[in-house]
Amino acid sequence: MDLQTLVGLFDSTLHPDPAVRKTAEQQLEQLQGHEGFLGVLLQMISAADLPLGTKQAASIYFKNRVRRSWLSSQRALEQHPPISENDRTATKENILAAIYASSQAIKLQLTECLGIILKHDFPEKWPQFTVHLKELLHAQDAQRVYTGLLALLELIKRYRYSATNRDVLNEIAKELFPQVQKIAEQAIASDDELAMRMAWLSFKSYYNTIQSGLPVSLQEPANLVAWGTSFIKMIEKPVAFDKDTIDEDSAKEPVWKAKKWAVRSVNRLYSRYGNPALLPSSNAKKHGAFAKLFTANFMPQIMRVYLQQIEGYTAGQVWMSLRIRGLVAQFLSDCIKEKSAWKLLKPHTEAIVAHFVFPQLCFTKADQELWEDNPVEYVQKRIDPLDDFGSATVAASNLLIDLAFDRKSATLNTILGFVNNVLTTYLQSTEETRDPRAKDGALNMMSALCGALISRKSPIASTLPEFLLTHVVPEFKSQYGFLRARALDTYCRYSSVEFPDKQISRSVFESVFNLLHDPELPVRVHAALALQPMIENDENRDALAIHLPQVMQVFLNLTNEIDSDTITHVIEEFVEVFADRMAPFAVELAQQLRDTFMRVMGDVVSNQPELNSSNIEDISDKTMAAMGVLKTMGTLVLNLENSPEVVYRLEEVVFPIARFVLDQRVVDLYDEVFEILDCCLFAVKAVSPNAWNLFGAIYACFKNDGVDFIEEMLPLLDNYVTYGMDTVATNSDLQERLFDMIESVMKSDRVGENECICACKLAETIMLHGRGKVDGMIPGFISLAAAYLLVGDAIKTTPFLVHALEIVLNALHYNPVITLNVLEQYQWTEGIFTRLVQSTSKFSRVHDKKLLIFGLTAVLNIPAAQLPPSLQNGLPQLFEAVLHVFQSLGKAIEARDALERMYEGDDDDEAFDNEFEWDGAEDELDGGEDFEDVDDADEMQSA
């Protein structure tokens, strides 16, 4: 393989002429399977005299080649030429040297390749890798050490999530981590960028090593002291910054990343292994000693450092990125639950709430920019907790909640006093001097605490109506959009609070309703969410009913604007509540939902081939939004059960959507599609020609993916058979397809017995609804059951045994003569009836018992002389089995009826009241307990 030829080709891939680029790419595709190709690429990448752009193009090509073909799977070989053994060997011999010689951007590409190779080749095919790793980590050249740290992290990532295969990580921690800690210690003392990268990689390697387990060597006191000291030094390391220019982009710099990974490592150590209050009982013996060591010797120091960082941040002397602030808040939340840590934290809680938590819950400059520049993203971050998961704001909110819930007697009055002071100051200030951002933060705090404060036993429960009327409802008319949105959110959380005057309730409802037409998108969204709980009130429902079409239109418009499933949940509830009023405009509503669905899914399908880390979150959001639309349409159809003529018209809207999902194989939406089709058939109690036309797509879907989705498909298939048996009975093609689906599941090695039970249920439906109409299917059903029943260990669970036997019982009930002829023909009679008689005690449900009675009495109705000889001798046992089942049927019916009454009965409000517990022992720690000996779990239960 000629080096200069490849250099020329990669230069051409950067040529401005598309024709030149395409020719070069085609030639590279032809050459990639040649012997030595990867080795020459590594030479190019390592060459000092080649342009950076050429080397970057080569590194990307190298990475794609390794990613696609190193595994050598059948699918990969079908699409790409294999990598020869010589090329694999050459790659492993030279990749570390190439990483060492490359620029930072190329190092990242090659390091990713190294991770892929380690995943598939280490240790069996590359046992000497750890030898090279140790040499790099002990080198005198800083760049070689840095290369070793990059390689070490890739090796650790190979095993980080494994809870069982820990030997490699245990060995790494024992043999290599002492040197890694020394590297980190030396790096912390320097301000050099490379040194900070080395510290960052050292801490990240430590964190990933303890992800799923704590190696024994890292539990030793000397190692905890060494690593703990390094973590603290890195967190405390002073870094100069400009208050006017520093922003979240700065968090990407190596020094801030090193600080972040030091904090993450400390948090992981404490939350997973060092906090006795959070330690699972299963790990108490394994990590109990380490937890005591950590809380006694390390916790006071790290608490001091974290509190100093908070103090410096609030004074403007220390900068903390959003991620670090979130991590610090998470750490403090964990400290609340452990007694000795709480003793250290308690004196500082008032300052933490006022100066650390509160500012993070206020509307910020960054929030304002997002509100103005991208209101859709702003809304998604506010209404979808997963969109903002791990953020500083969420962590601060959780810290506030933990303080109020777990240490209420020590903190709740202080917190409420602080909130009241902010709200009173705002109320008493002039329009010019008011701080709307502060009020936003105070309302945000109240929203976070609603779980405790809204309880009927809450000490401030009686003051909540006044709170809402004084501090929340007036902000519905605020000049600040963000404050209108916050007021709506707070009111929504406290919507169960009742006002003493119905006129007040009516006025509040009208205010919320009017905000559906607010000029600001976030306000309209929060108004929609606030309306959702308000429709529980009869007067509000009556008022909304008049404007229902317009309200639904607003909701649909919002769904189109934000592509979130949150608003579709609101629509779904409105459809349920106003089901009797939906018929006049149900088709129009469904059409608009269809248009929304097709627009959203059009984006998903078009982006699917280019799925990557940059768009996967957006695609996930859109898929969830589409899922919400389908659920809403299903609810709409189901609530129109009494209007079959409307449902038939809805089928024309729904079925094209279903065909789109099935044809495009959007497996994430199969469940919803099968459910909505099930709703259509159930609502009209018939199978229309349109529904039969769709059955072909359903069958094709089953052949592609459906074996794995038989449980989700079963209700739909059951309705096709139940309501369409006349068509099934006269259409041999449909019978063949239905049998094929049942047979495919019963014979598949991809599914378990739960799926086989679904196949048995479908066979039962066919036999029960098709008596005398599907004789040709009966022998096949019996054969499928016999394949399991006549093999001793083929059936593992009782439910599957019962359902397999019920195929035979259904066949006997369908036509005992046909069934007995099949059993006799294959000499299965004695074996199956013996298994049946031995298993009668396992038939526990009413349906099971009745079916057993019907099946066996069908046999007993045949004159004894006409029965097979093997059965004639067993007639007494059959009589005894029927008698036994008859005797137990009454008790089974009573048990079923009792269960139905339990589910249909009114809920006991007291029994199911999950209110916040205000009674019980206080959680003060001033009683002079021995904190070493008191069980934190007991304390938390009494709190």
mmCIF file with all atom_site columns, C-alpha atoms in Angstrom, residues 825-895:
data_model
loop_
_atom_site.group_PDB
_atom_site.id
_atom_site.type_symbol
_atom_site.label_atom_id
_atom_site.label_alt_id
_atom_site.label_comp_id
_atom_site.label_asym_id
_atom_site.label_entity_id
_atom_site.label_seq_id
_atom_site.pdbx_PDB_ins_code
_atom_site.Cartn_x
_atom_site.Cartn_y
_atom_site.Cartn_z
_atom_site.occupancy
_atom_site.B_iso_or_equiv
_atom_site.pdbx_formal_charge
_atom_site.auth_seq_id
_atom_site.auth_comp_id
_atom_site.auth_asym_id
_atom_site.auth_atom_id
_atom_site.pdbx_PDB_model_num
ATOM 1  C CA . GLN A 1 825 ? -53.825 -40.901 14.740 1.00 0.00 ? 825 GLN A CA 1
ATOM 2  C CA . TYR A 1 826 ? -50.548 -39.796 16.331 1.00 0.00 ? 826 TYR A CA 1
ATOM 3  C CA . GLN A 1 827 ? -50.927 -42.009 19.462 1.00 0.00 ? 827 GLN A CA 1
ATOM 4  C CA . TRP A 1 828 ? -51.075 -38.965 21.764 1.00 0.00 ? 828 TRP A CA 1
ATOM 5  C CA . THR A 1 829 ? -54.331 -39.833 23.554 1.00 0.00 ? 829 THR A CA 1
ATOM 6  C CA . GLU A 1 830 ? -53.005 -41.608 26.622 1.00 0.00 ? 830 GLU A CA 1
ATOM 7  C CA . GLY A 1 831 ? -50.096 -39.236 27.198 1.00 0.00 ? 831 GLY A CA 1
ATOM 8  C CA . ILE A 1 832 ? -52.128 -36.050 26.939 1.00 0.00 ? 832 ILE A CA 1
ATOM 9  C CA . PHE A 1 833 ? -55.084 -37.252 29.010 1.00 0.00 ? 833 PHE A CA 1
ATOM 10 C CA . THR A 1 834 ? -52.718 -38.547 31.690 1.00 0.00 ? 834 THR A CA 1
ATOM 11 C CA . ARG A 1 835 ? -51.040 -35.122 31.853 1.00 0.00 ? 835 ARG A CA 1
ATOM 12 C CA . LEU A 1 836 ? -54.463 -33.467 31.963 1.00 0.00 ? 836 LEU A CA 1
ATOM 13 C CA . VAL A 1 837 ? -55.810 -35.564 34.832 1.00 0.00 ? 837 VAL A CA 1
ATOM 14 C CA . GLN A 1 838 ? -52.594 -35.083 36.809 1.00 0.00 ? 838 GLN A CA 1
ATOM 15 C CA . SER A 1 839 ? -52.825 -31.303 36.371 1.00 0.00 ? 839 SER A CA 1
ATOM 16 C CA . THR A 1 840 ? -56.460 -30.575 37.271 1.00 0.00 ? 840 THR A CA 1
ATOM 17 C CA . SER A 1 841 ? -55.454 -29.025 40.604 1.00 0.00 ? 841 SER A CA 1
ATOM 18 C CA . LYS A 1 842 ? -53.530 -26.345 38.699 1.00 0.00 ? 842 LYS A CA 1
ATOM 19 C CA . PHE A 1 843 ? -56.716 -25.055 37.036 1.00 0.00 ? 843 PHE A CA 1
ATOM 20 C CA . SER A 1 844 ? -57.451 -22.271 39.527 1.00 0.00 ? 844 SER A CA 1
ATOM 21 C CA . ARG A 1 845 ? -59.398 -19.612 37.613 1.00 0.00 ? 845 ARG A CA 1
ATOM 22 C CA . VAL A 1 846 ? -63.129 -19.802 36.972 1.00 0.00 ? 846 VAL A CA 1
ATOM 23 C CA . HIS A 1 847 ? -62.489 -19.810 33.216 1.00 0.00 ? 847 HIS A CA 1
ATOM 24 C CA . ASP A 1 848 ? -59.969 -22.642 33.560 1.00 0.00 ? 848 ASP A CA 1
ATOM 25 C CA . LYS A 1 849 ? -62.381 -24.780 35.580 1.00 0.00 ? 849 LYS A CA 1
ATOM 26 C CA . LYS A 1 850 ? -65.324 -24.187 33.248 1.00 0.00 ? 850 LYS A CA 1
ATOM 27 C CA . LEU A 1 851 ? -63.237 -25.004 30.213 1.00 0.00 ? 851 LEU A CA 1
ATOM 28 C CA . LEU A 1 852 ? -62.011 -28.211 31.826 1.00 0.00 ? 852 LEU A CA 1
ATOM 29 C CA . ILE A 1 853 ? -65.611 -29.190 32.606 1.00 0.00 ? 853 ILE A CA 1
ATOM 30 C CA . PHE A 1 854 ? -66.782 -28.403 29.043 1.00 0.00 ? 854 PHE A CA 1
ATOM 31 C CA . GLY A 1 855 ? -63.892 -30.280 27.481 1.00 0.00 ? 855 GLY A CA 1
ATOM 32 C CA . LEU A 1 856 ? -64.139 -33.430 29.585 1.00 0.00 ? 856 LEU A CA 1
ATOM 33 C CA . THR A 1 857 ? -67.943 -33.593 29.510 1.00 0.00 ? 857 THR A CA 1
ATOM 34 C CA . ALA A 1 858 ? -67.712 -33.399 25.712 1.00 0.00 ? 858 ALA A CA 1
ATOM 35 C CA . VAL A 1 859 ? -65.715 -36.624 25.911 1.00 0.00 ? 859 VAL A CA 1
ATOM 36 C CA . LEU A 1 860 ? -68.091 -38.198 28.435 1.00 0.00 ? 860 LEU A CA 1
ATOM 37 C CA . ASN A 1 861 ? -71.063 -37.442 26.160 1.00 0.00 ? 861 ASN A CA 1
ATOM 38 C CA . ILE A 1 862 ? -69.641 -39.838 23.564 1.00 0.00 ? 862 ILE A CA 1
ATOM 39 C CA . PRO A 1 863 ? -70.867 -43.422 24.033 1.00 0.00 ? 863 PRO A CA 1
ATOM 40 C CA . ALA A 1 864 ? -68.175 -45.418 25.794 1.00 0.00 ? 864 ALA A CA 1
ATOM 41 C CA . ALA A 1 865 ? -68.044 -47.984 22.996 1.00 0.00 ? 865 ALA A CA 1
ATOM 42 C CA . GLN A 1 866 ? -67.064 -45.271 20.516 1.00 0.00 ? 866 GLN A CA 1
ATOM 43 C CA . LEU A 1 867 ? -64.172 -43.987 22.648 1.00 0.00 ? 867 LEU A CA 1
ATOM 44 C CA . PRO A 1 868 ? -60.584 -45.052 21.956 1.00 0.00 ? 868 PRO A CA 1
ATOM 45 C CA . PRO A 1 869 ? -59.564 -48.093 24.051 1.00 0.00 ? 869 PRO A CA 1
ATOM 46 C CA . SER A 1 870 ? -56.974 -46.016 25.908 1.00 0.00 ? 870 SER A CA 1
ATOM 47 C CA . LEU A 1 871 ? -59.759 -43.704 27.130 1.00 0.00 ? 871 LEU A CA 1
ATOM 48 C CA . GLN A 1 872 ? -62.301 -46.396 27.964 1.00 0.00 ? 872 GLN A CA 1
ATOM 49 C CA . ASN A 1 873 ? -60.058 -47.656 30.752 1.00 0.00 ? 873 ASN A CA 1
ATOM 50 C CA . GLY A 1 874 ? -59.623 -44.153 32.119 1.00 0.00 ? 874 GLY A CA 1
ATOM 51 C CA . LEU A 1 875 ? -63.275 -43.090 32.288 1.00 0.00 ? 875 LEU A CA 1
ATOM 52 C CA . PRO A 1 876 ? -63.402 -43.319 36.105 1.00 0.00 ? 876 PRO A CA 1
ATOM 53 C CA . GLN A 1 877 ? -60.504 -40.888 36.356 1.00 0.00 ? 877 GLN A CA 1
ATOM 54 C CA . LEU A 1 878 ? -62.225 -38.497 33.947 1.00 0.00 ? 878 LEU A CA 1
ATOM 55 C CA . PHE A 1 879 ? -65.450 -38.655 36.001 1.00 0.00 ? 879 PHE A CA 1
ATOM 56 C CA . GLU A 1 880 ? -63.448 -38.020 39.162 1.00 0.00 ? 880 GLU A CA 1
ATOM 57 C CA . ALA A 1 881 ? -61.636 -35.050 37.578 1.00 0.00 ? 881 ALA A CA 1
ATOM 58 C CA . VAL A 1 882 ? -64.910 -33.446 36.462 1.00 0.00 ? 882 VAL A CA 1
ATOM 59 C CA . LEU A 1 883 ? -66.453 -34.003 39.888 1.00 0.00 ? 883 LEU A CA 1
ATOM 60 C CA . HIS A 1 884 ? -63.448 -32.494 41.664 1.00 0.00 ? 884 HIS A CA 1
ATOM 61 C CA . VAL A 1 885 ? -63.542 -29.405 39.463 1.00 0.00 ? 885 VAL A CA 1
ATOM 62 C CA . PHE A 1 886 ? -67.300 -29.003 39.969 1.00 0.00 ? 886 PHE A CA 1
ATOM 63 C CA . GLN A 1 887 ? -66.789 -29.099 43.724 1.00 0.00 ? 887 GLN A CA 1
ATOM 64 C CA . SER A 1 888 ? -64.144 -26.386 43.634 1.00 0.00 ? 888 SER A CA 1
ATOM 65 C CA . LEU A 1 889 ? -65.925 -24.159 41.083 1.00 0.00 ? 889 LEU A CA 1
ATOM 66 C CA . GLY A 1 890 ? -68.107 -22.433 43.667 1.00 0.00 ? 890 GLY A CA 1
ATOM 67 C CA . LYS A 1 891 ? -65.148 -21.284 45.739 1.00 0.00 ? 891 LYS A CA 1
ATOM 68 C CA . ALA A 1 892 ? -63.388 -20.049 42.602 1.00 0.00 ? 892 ALA A CA 1
ATOM 69 C CA . ILE A 1 893 ? -66.457 -17.984 41.667 1.00 0.00 ? 893 ILE A CA 1
ATOM 70 C CA . GLU A 1 894 ? -66.619 -16.522 45.185 1.00 0.00 ? 894 GLU A CA 1
ATOM 71 C CA . ALA A 1 895 ? -62.927 -15.579 45.040 1.00 0.00 ? 895 ALA A CA 1
#
